[in-house]
Amino acid sequence: MRRGLFFCKVLEQIFRVIRVQGTKRAIKTPGHERSLTQIKFNADGDLLFSCSKDSVINVWYSHNGERLGTYDGHNGTVWTVDSDPSTELMVSGSADNAMKLWQVSTGKCLYTWEFPTAVKRVAFNEEGTQIVCITEQRMGYQCAIRVFKINRDEPTKQSKEPLHMFNPIGSKATVCAFTPTPHVIITGHESGKVALFNVKSGEEIENNERAHSDVITDLQLSKDRTYCVTSSKDKSARIHDTKNLMVIKTFTTETPLNSAAIAPNKPYILLGVFEEEVGRVKGHFGPINTIAVHPHGSMYASGGEDGFVRVHHYDDSYFKAKPYGDVEIID
């Protein structure tokens, strides 16, 4: 049985929130001068990318927190980053109205796309052949979703024009990702709506208008992309099936949420909150803005308003615990 299908059968019973304090050690990385906006592990988990309001993108070795390099070139807040499955290319989106494609190994900017407004979210597809991005609704421009085909053979020669472009219906989109279904993306919106769009036609093919009652702040996929977790300012996080948007599980908290991530191989989600809950991660001063989980589930990272990235390694008890009874999670 496929891992995603197996998980969907037991999610309602076993998914729990893990409090981000039970870790063996935390590595503090002082590489940014302003608050973090997003952190992202690469597919292998050996590298961690971070971006910030200081316009800088950093890449770190995840096992020891050593900074490997910096990507300079944006002139405003860098809102979002993602790397392709092979960790050859990285993409970033910024308040300077630009999306940039980078060579991971050298830090060289390979190509820059320019838009009328800020780029708030970027994501590669599973093959690393396409990028989806969201541009801000501002100054008379509508929120727009664009999909670009990536020329991997000559990465410095990209098409300026998108392969597909459309304006989401109703509330503006805040987050997005490719689903396993060809040409279909999942989006989260300012109104709290979660939707599926066909990027070729721009058609909204499915939606859940009441997924959340306030702004969706983050959307992260499971390893096989069959389900995802969303976080919201409505003080909740929800697990959704990416094929039909069925809400599988809801988690409520005392404070608005900035980020949520799914722990692979364990029935946990991790939540990043606006206010008091950040005290559960020792060392952060102020809210946690972004959370990312290592693709093998061995650690997680948090990025805070204080400008620090903290890499947290789980202790042995985390791996030995069976909070889901006799159910074994198959990787």
PDB file of N, CA and C in Angstrom, residues 71-146:
ATOM      1  N   TYR A  71      23.425  34.083  -0.765  1.00  0.00           N
ATOM      2  CA  TYR A  71      22.957  34.450  -2.102  1.00  0.00           C
ATOM      3  C   TYR A  71      22.531  35.910  -2.059  1.00  0.00           C
ATOM      4  N   ASP A  72      23.351  36.778  -2.632  1.00  0.00           N
ATOM      5  CA  ASP A  72      23.090  38.216  -2.641  1.00  0.00           C
ATOM      6  C   ASP A  72      22.565  38.647  -4.006  1.00  0.00           C
ATOM      7  N   GLY A  73      21.589  39.537  -3.999  1.00  0.00           N
ATOM      8  CA  GLY A  73      21.068  40.036  -5.271  1.00  0.00           C
ATOM      9  C   GLY A  73      19.706  40.684  -5.162  1.00  0.00           C
ATOM     10  N   HIS A  74      18.919  40.290  -4.158  1.00  0.00           N
ATOM     11  CA  HIS A  74      17.621  40.925  -3.962  1.00  0.00           C
ATOM     12  C   HIS A  74      17.798  42.277  -3.257  1.00  0.00           C
ATOM     13  N   ASN A  75      16.839  43.173  -3.492  1.00  0.00           N
ATOM     14  CA  ASN A  75      16.893  44.508  -2.909  1.00  0.00           C
ATOM     15  C   ASN A  75      15.714  44.788  -1.983  1.00  0.00           C
ATOM     16  N   GLY A  76      15.108  43.756  -1.473  1.00  0.00           N
ATOM     17  CA  GLY A  76      13.997  43.897  -0.551  1.00  0.00           C
ATOM     18  C   GLY A  76      13.820  42.612   0.220  1.00  0.00           C
ATOM     19  N   THR A  77      12.816  42.591   1.084  1.00  0.00           N
ATOM     20  CA  THR A  77      12.516  41.379   1.844  1.00  0.00           C
ATOM     21  C   THR A  77      12.412  40.172   0.929  1.00  0.00           C
ATOM     22  N   VAL A  78      13.118  39.105   1.261  1.00  0.00           N
ATOM     23  CA  VAL A  78      12.975  37.848   0.527  1.00  0.00           C
ATOM     24  C   VAL A  78      11.914  37.035   1.259  1.00  0.00           C
ATOM     25  N   TRP A  79      10.776  36.859   0.624  1.00  0.00           N
ATOM     26  CA  TRP A  79       9.641  36.212   1.277  1.00  0.00           C
ATOM     27  C   TRP A  79       9.692  34.700   1.219  1.00  0.00           C
ATOM     28  N   THR A  80      10.341  34.133   0.212  1.00  0.00           N
ATOM     29  CA  THR A  80      10.147  32.711  -0.044  1.00  0.00           C
ATOM     30  C   THR A  80      11.301  32.101  -0.828  1.00  0.00           C
ATOM     31  N   VAL A  81      11.609  30.833  -0.543  1.00  0.00           N
ATOM     32  CA  VAL A  81      12.650  30.091  -1.253  1.00  0.00           C
ATOM     33  C   VAL A  81      12.204  28.643  -1.443  1.00  0.00           C
ATOM     34  N   ASP A  82      12.791  28.000  -2.441  1.00  0.00           N
ATOM     35  CA  ASP A  82      12.616  26.555  -2.628  1.00  0.00           C
ATOM     36  C   ASP A  82      13.771  26.049  -3.472  1.00  0.00           C
ATOM     37  N   SER A  83      14.148  24.790  -3.265  1.00  0.00           N
ATOM     38  CA  SER A  83      15.198  24.173  -4.072  1.00  0.00           C
ATOM     39  C   SER A  83      14.615  23.010  -4.858  1.00  0.00           C
ATOM     40  N   ASP A  84      15.240  22.701  -5.984  1.00  0.00           N
ATOM     41  CA  ASP A  84      14.741  21.605  -6.817  1.00  0.00           C
ATOM     42  C   ASP A  84      15.143  20.258  -6.207  1.00  0.00           C
ATOM     43  N   PRO A  85      14.581  19.144  -6.688  1.00  0.00           N
ATOM     44  CA  PRO A  85      14.856  17.837  -6.082  1.00  0.00           C
ATOM     45  C   PRO A  85      16.322  17.418  -6.109  1.00  0.00           C
ATOM     46  N   SER A  86      17.094  17.921  -7.056  1.00  0.00           N
ATOM     47  CA  SER A  86      18.502  17.538  -7.156  1.00  0.00           C
ATOM     48  C   SER A  86      19.442  18.515  -6.447  1.00  0.00           C
ATOM     49  N   THR A  87      18.892  19.581  -5.879  1.00  0.00           N
ATOM     50  CA  THR A  87      19.653  20.635  -5.200  1.00  0.00           C
ATOM     51  C   THR A  87      20.671  21.286  -6.146  1.00  0.00           C
ATOM     52  N   GLU A  88      20.341  21.349  -7.404  1.00  0.00           N
ATOM     53  CA  GLU A  88      21.162  22.080  -8.365  1.00  0.00           C
ATOM     54  C   GLU A  88      20.701  23.533  -8.472  1.00  0.00           C
ATOM     55  N   LEU A  89      19.391  23.735  -8.377  1.00  0.00           N
ATOM     56  CA  LEU A  89      18.818  25.062  -8.562  1.00  0.00           C
ATOM     57  C   LEU A  89      18.008  25.453  -7.330  1.00  0.00           C
ATOM     58  N   MET A  90      17.970  26.756  -7.071  1.00  0.00           N
ATOM     59  CA  MET A  90      17.156  27.310  -6.009  1.00  0.00           C
ATOM     60  C   MET A  90      16.414  28.516  -6.574  1.00  0.00           C
ATOM     61  N   VAL A  91      15.180  28.721  -6.128  1.00  0.00           N
ATOM     62  CA  VAL A  91      14.388  29.854  -6.593  1.00  0.00           C
ATOM     63  C   VAL A  91      13.970  30.678  -5.390  1.00  0.00           C
ATOM     64  N   SER A  92      13.878  31.993  -5.571  1.00  0.00           N
ATOM     65  CA  SER A  92      13.500  32.896  -4.488  1.00  0.00           C
ATOM     66  C   SER A  92      12.547  33.961  -5.000  1.00  0.00           C
ATOM     67  N   GLY A  93      11.712  34.467  -4.095  1.00  0.00           N
ATOM     68  CA  GLY A  93      10.790  35.543  -4.437  1.00  0.00           C
ATOM     69  C   GLY A  93      10.899  36.660  -3.426  1.00  0.00           C
ATOM     70  N   SER A  94      10.778  37.911  -3.883  1.00  0.00           N
ATOM     71  CA  SER A  94      11.111  39.044  -3.021  1.00  0.00           C
ATOM     72  C   SER A  94      10.131  40.211  -3.165  1.00  0.00           C
ATOM     73  N   ALA A  95      10.205  41.112  -2.179  1.00  0.00           N
ATOM     74  CA  ALA A  95       9.438  42.355  -2.206  1.00  0.00           C
ATOM     75  C   ALA A  95       9.974  43.335  -3.241  1.00  0.00           C
ATOM     76  N   ASP A  96      11.133  43.034  -3.850  1.00  0.00           N
ATOM     77  CA  ASP A  96      11.650  43.887  -4.924  1.00  0.00           C
ATOM     78  C   ASP A  96      11.017  43.554  -6.273  1.00  0.00           C
ATOM     79  N   ASN A  97       9.906  42.777  -6.222  1.00  0.00           N
ATOM     80  CA  ASN A  97       9.126  42.416  -7.419  1.00  0.00           C
ATOM     81  C   ASN A  97       9.886  41.490  -8.362  1.00  0.00           C
ATOM     82  N   ALA A  98      10.785  40.699  -7.808  1.00  0.00           N
ATOM     83  CA  ALA A  98      11.598  39.814  -8.636  1.00  0.00           C
ATOM     84  C   ALA A  98      11.575  38.387  -8.113  1.00  0.00           C
ATOM     85  N   MET A  99      11.668  37.453  -9.045  1.00  0.00           N
ATOM     86  CA  MET A  99      11.905  36.045  -8.734  1.00  0.00           C
ATOM     87  C   MET A  99      13.224  35.674  -9.382  1.00  0.00           C
ATOM     88  N   LYS A 100      14.113  35.061  -8.598  1.00  0.00           N
ATOM     89  CA  LYS A 100      15.445  34.750  -9.099  1.00  0.00           C
ATOM     90  C   LYS A 100      15.703  33.252  -9.060  1.00  0.00           C
ATOM     91  N   LEU A 101      16.418  32.776 -10.069  1.00  0.00           N
ATOM     92  CA  LEU A 101      16.872  31.394 -10.148  1.00  0.00           C
ATOM     93  C   LEU A 101      18.367  31.383  -9.860  1.00  0.00           C
ATOM     94  N   TRP A 102      18.779  30.524  -8.930  1.00  0.00           N
ATOM     95  CA  TRP A 102      20.165  30.489  -8.470  1.00  0.00           C
ATOM     96  C   TRP A 102      20.788  29.120  -8.702  1.00  0.00           C
ATOM     97  N   GLN A 103      22.094  29.120  -8.912  1.00  0.00           N
ATOM     98  CA  GLN A 103      22.868  27.877  -8.894  1.00  0.00           C
ATOM     99  C   GLN A 103      23.287  27.635  -7.452  1.00  0.00           C
ATOM    100  N   VAL A 104      22.842  26.537  -6.881  1.00  0.00           N
ATOM    101  CA  VAL A 104      23.060  26.291  -5.456  1.00  0.00           C
ATOM    102  C   VAL A 104      24.543  26.220  -5.120  1.00  0.00           C
ATOM    103  N   SER A 105      25.322  25.521  -5.926  1.00  0.00           N
ATOM    104  CA  SER A 105      26.723  25.241  -5.586  1.00  0.00           C
ATOM    105  C   SER A 105      27.625  26.461  -5.633  1.00  0.00           C
ATOM    106  N   THR A 106      27.293  27.450  -6.462  1.00  0.00           N
ATOM    107  CA  THR A 106      28.172  28.612  -6.632  1.00  0.00           C
ATOM    108  C   THR A 106      27.584  29.910  -6.077  1.00  0.00           C
ATOM    109  N   GLY A 107      26.278  29.944  -5.854  1.00  0.00           N
ATOM    110  CA  GLY A 107      25.625  31.176  -5.416  1.00  0.00           C
ATOM    111  C   GLY A 107      25.355  32.146  -6.543  1.00  0.00           C
ATOM    112  N   LYS A 108      25.586  31.721  -7.784  1.00  0.00           N
ATOM    113  CA  LYS A 108      25.386  32.591  -8.937  1.00  0.00           C
ATOM    114  C   LYS A 108      23.911  32.726  -9.270  1.00  0.00           C
ATOM    115  N   CYS A 109      23.474  33.965  -9.526  1.00  0.00           N
ATOM    116  CA  CYS A 109      22.111  34.190 -10.011  1.00  0.00           C
ATOM    117  C   CYS A 109      22.085  33.892 -11.500  1.00  0.00           C
ATOM    118  N   LEU A 110      21.273  32.921 -11.892  1.00  0.00           N
ATOM    119  CA  LEU A 110      21.223  32.470 -13.277  1.00  0.00           C
ATOM    120  C   LEU A 110      20.219  33.249 -14.112  1.00  0.00           C
ATOM    121  N   TYR A 111      19.120  33.668 -13.473  1.00  0.00           N
ATOM    122  CA  TYR A 111      18.081  34.376 -14.230  1.00  0.00           C
ATOM    123  C   TYR A 111      17.185  35.137 -13.254  1.00  0.00           C
ATOM    124  N   THR A 112      16.648  36.260 -13.720  1.00  0.00           N
ATOM    125  CA  THR A 112      15.730  37.063 -12.916  1.00  0.00           C
ATOM    126  C   THR A 112      14.462  37.355 -13.707  1.00  0.00           C
ATOM    127  N   TRP A 113      13.322  37.040 -13.096  1.00  0.00           N
ATOM    128  CA  TRP A 113      12.023  37.431 -13.649  1.00  0.00           C
ATOM    129  C   TRP A 113      11.547  38.659 -12.885  1.00  0.00           C
ATOM    130  N   GLU A 114      11.001  39.636 -13.583  1.00  0.00           N
ATOM    131  CA  GLU A 114      10.503  40.849 -12.941  1.00  0.00           C
ATOM    132  C   GLU A 114       8.998  40.957 -13.123  1.00  0.00           C
ATOM    133  N   PHE A 115       8.323  41.430 -12.062  1.00  0.00           N
ATOM    134  CA  PHE A 115       6.868  41.511 -12.044  1.00  0.00           C
ATOM    135  C   PHE A 115       6.429  42.886 -11.549  1.00  0.00           C
ATOM    136  N   PRO A 116       5.133  43.214 -11.674  1.00  0.00           N
ATOM    137  CA  PRO A 116       4.656  44.513 -11.194  1.00  0.00           C
ATOM    138  C   PRO A 116       4.591  44.622  -9.676  1.00  0.00           C
ATOM    139  N   THR A 117       4.487  43.484  -8.976  1.00  0.00           N
ATOM    140  CA  THR A 117       4.351  43.483  -7.524  1.00  0.00           C
ATOM    141  C   THR A 117       5.228  42.397  -6.899  1.00  0.00           C
ATOM    142  N   ALA A 118       5.232  42.347  -5.576  1.00  0.00           N
ATOM    143  CA  ALA A 118       6.095  41.431  -4.829  1.00  0.00           C
ATOM    144  C   ALA A 118       5.744  39.970  -5.074  1.00  0.00           C
ATOM    145  N   VAL A 119       6.767  39.117  -4.989  1.00  0.00           N
ATOM    146  CA  VAL A 119       6.592  37.670  -5.114  1.00  0.00           C
ATOM    147  C   VAL A 119       6.512  37.091  -3.705  1.00  0.00           C
ATOM    148  N   LYS A 120       5.353  36.506  -3.353  1.00  0.00           N
ATOM    149  CA  LYS A 120       5.110  36.064  -1.981  1.00  0.00           C
ATOM    150  C   LYS A 120       5.323  34.569  -1.763  1.00  0.00           C
ATOM    151  N   ARG A 121       5.292  33.767  -2.840  1.00  0.00           N
ATOM    152  CA  ARG A 121       5.477  32.319  -2.668  1.00  0.00           C
ATOM    153  C   ARG A 121       6.025  31.730  -3.948  1.00  0.00           C
ATOM    154  N   VAL A 122       6.984  30.813  -3.813  1.00  0.00           N
ATOM    155  CA  VAL A 122       7.521  30.072  -4.948  1.00  0.00           C
ATOM    156  C   VAL A 122       7.602  28.598  -4.578  1.00  0.00           C
ATOM    157  N   ALA A 123       7.495  27.727  -5.578  1.00  0.00           N
ATOM    158  CA  ALA A 123       7.611  26.287  -5.318  1.00  0.00           C
ATOM    159  C   ALA A 123       7.943  25.560  -6.608  1.00  0.00           C
ATOM    160  N   PHE A 124       8.866  24.603  -6.525  1.00  0.00           N
ATOM    161  CA  PHE A 124       9.165  23.702  -7.637  1.00  0.00           C
ATOM    162  C   PHE A 124       8.128  22.583  -7.682  1.00  0.00           C
ATOM    163  N   ASN A 125       7.944  22.006  -8.875  1.00  0.00           N
ATOM    164  CA  ASN A 125       7.168  20.770  -8.958  1.00  0.00           C
ATOM    165  C   ASN A 125       8.062  19.594  -8.579  1.00  0.00           C
ATOM    166  N   GLU A 126       7.477  18.411  -8.519  1.00  0.00           N
ATOM    167  CA  GLU A 126       8.193  17.237  -8.027  1.00  0.00           C
ATOM    168  C   GLU A 126       9.369  16.864  -8.915  1.00  0.00           C
ATOM    169  N   GLU A 127       9.295  17.186 -10.199  1.00  0.00           N
ATOM    170  CA  GLU A 127      10.366  16.848 -11.144  1.00  0.00           C
ATOM    171  C   GLU A 127      11.423  17.943 -11.250  1.00  0.00           C
ATOM    172  N   GLY A 128      11.143  19.114 -10.720  1.00  0.00           N
ATOM    173  CA  GLY A 128      12.079  20.220 -10.831  1.00  0.00           C
ATOM    174  C   GLY A 128      12.090  20.864 -12.194  1.00  0.00           C
ATOM    175  N   THR A 129      11.020  20.679 -12.954  1.00  0.00           N
ATOM    176  CA  THR A 129      10.946  21.214 -14.318  1.00  0.00           C
ATOM    177  C   THR A 129      10.063  22.448 -14.428  1.00  0.00           C
ATOM    178  N   GLN A 130       9.300  22.748 -13.366  1.00  0.00           N
ATOM    179  CA  GLN A 130       8.426  23.915 -13.379  1.00  0.00           C
ATOM    180  C   GLN A 130       8.475  24.612 -12.019  1.00  0.00           C
ATOM    181  N   ILE A 131       8.183  25.911 -12.052  1.00  0.00           N
ATOM    182  CA  ILE A 131       8.077  26.711 -10.833  1.00  0.00           C
ATOM    183  C   ILE A 131       6.725  27.413 -10.848  1.00  0.00           C
ATOM    184  N   VAL A 132       6.032  27.400  -9.717  1.00  0.00           N
ATOM    185  CA  VAL A 132       4.818  28.190  -9.557  1.00  0.00           C
ATOM    186  C   VAL A 132       5.127  29.330  -8.599  1.00  0.00           C
ATOM    187  N   CYS A 133       4.563  30.507  -8.882  1.00  0.00           N
ATOM    188  CA  CYS A 133       4.774  31.652  -7.993  1.00  0.00           C
ATOM    189  C   CYS A 133       3.487  32.451  -7.850  1.00  0.00           C
ATOM    190  N   ILE A 134       3.366  33.128  -6.694  1.00  0.00           N
ATOM    191  CA  ILE A 134       2.250  34.025  -6.422  1.00  0.00           C
ATOM    192  C   ILE A 134       2.796  35.436  -6.327  1.00  0.00           C
ATOM    193  N   THR A 135       2.185  36.368  -7.061  1.00  0.00           N
ATOM    194  CA  THR A 135       2.542  37.779  -6.919  1.00  0.00           C
ATOM    195  C   THR A 135       1.418  38.521  -6.216  1.00  0.00           C
ATOM    196  N   GLU A 136       1.803  39.531  -5.459  1.00  0.00           N
ATOM    197  CA  GLU A 136       0.918  40.257  -4.555  1.00  0.00           C
ATOM    198  C   GLU A 136      -0.144  41.075  -5.288  1.00  0.00           C
ATOM    199  N   GLN A 137      -1.288  41.221  -4.629  1.00  0.00           N
ATOM    200  CA  GLN A 137      -2.342  42.130  -5.101  1.00  0.00           C
ATOM    201  C   GLN A 137      -2.050  43.512  -4.534  1.00  0.00           C
ATOM    202  N   ARG A 138      -1.699  44.450  -5.422  1.00  0.00           N
ATOM    203  CA  ARG A 138      -1.304  45.775  -4.935  1.00  0.00           C
ATOM    204  C   ARG A 138      -1.227  46.762  -6.089  1.00  0.00           C
ATOM    205  N   MET A 139      -1.433  48.036  -5.768  1.00  0.00           N
ATOM    206  CA  MET A 139      -1.272  49.140  -6.728  1.00  0.00           C
ATOM    207  C   MET A 139      -2.061  48.916  -8.009  1.00  0.00           C
ATOM    208  N   GLY A 140      -3.277  48.414  -7.862  1.00  0.00           N
ATOM    209  CA  GLY A 140      -4.132  48.208  -9.016  1.00  0.00           C
ATOM    210  C   GLY A 140      -3.932  46.889  -9.732  1.00  0.00           C
ATOM    211  N   TYR A 141      -2.946  46.114  -9.311  1.00  0.00           N
ATOM    212  CA  TYR A 141      -2.693  44.806  -9.917  1.00  0.00           C
ATOM    213  C   TYR A 141      -3.375  43.713  -9.095  1.00  0.00           C
ATOM    214  N   GLN A 142      -3.951  42.756  -9.791  1.00  0.00           N
ATOM    215  CA  GLN A 142      -4.563  41.617  -9.119  1.00  0.00           C
ATOM    216  C   GLN A 142      -3.506  40.611  -8.685  1.00  0.00           C
ATOM    217  N   CYS A 143      -3.854  39.827  -7.669  1.00  0.00           N
ATOM    218  CA  CYS A 143      -3.026  38.680  -7.320  1.00  0.00           C
ATOM    219  C   CYS A 143      -2.949  37.756  -8.530  1.00  0.00           C
ATOM    220  N   ALA A 144      -1.744  37.291  -8.849  1.00  0.00           N
ATOM    221  CA  ALA A 144      -1.570  36.437 -10.027  1.00  0.00           C
ATOM    222  C   ALA A 144      -0.771  35.197  -9.672  1.00  0.00           C
ATOM    223  N   ILE A 145      -1.133  34.090 -10.304  1.00  0.00           N
ATOM    224  CA  ILE A 145      -0.373  32.847 -10.183  1.00  0.00           C
ATOM    225  C   ILE A 145       0.215  32.535 -11.551  1.00  0.00           C
ATOM    226  N   ARG A 146       1.526  32.335 -11.572  1.00  0.00           N
ATOM    227  CA  ARG A 146       2.226  32.047 -12.823  1.00  0.00           C
ATOM    228  C   ARG A 146       2.999  30.743 -12.680  1.00  0.00           C
TER     229      ARG A 146
END
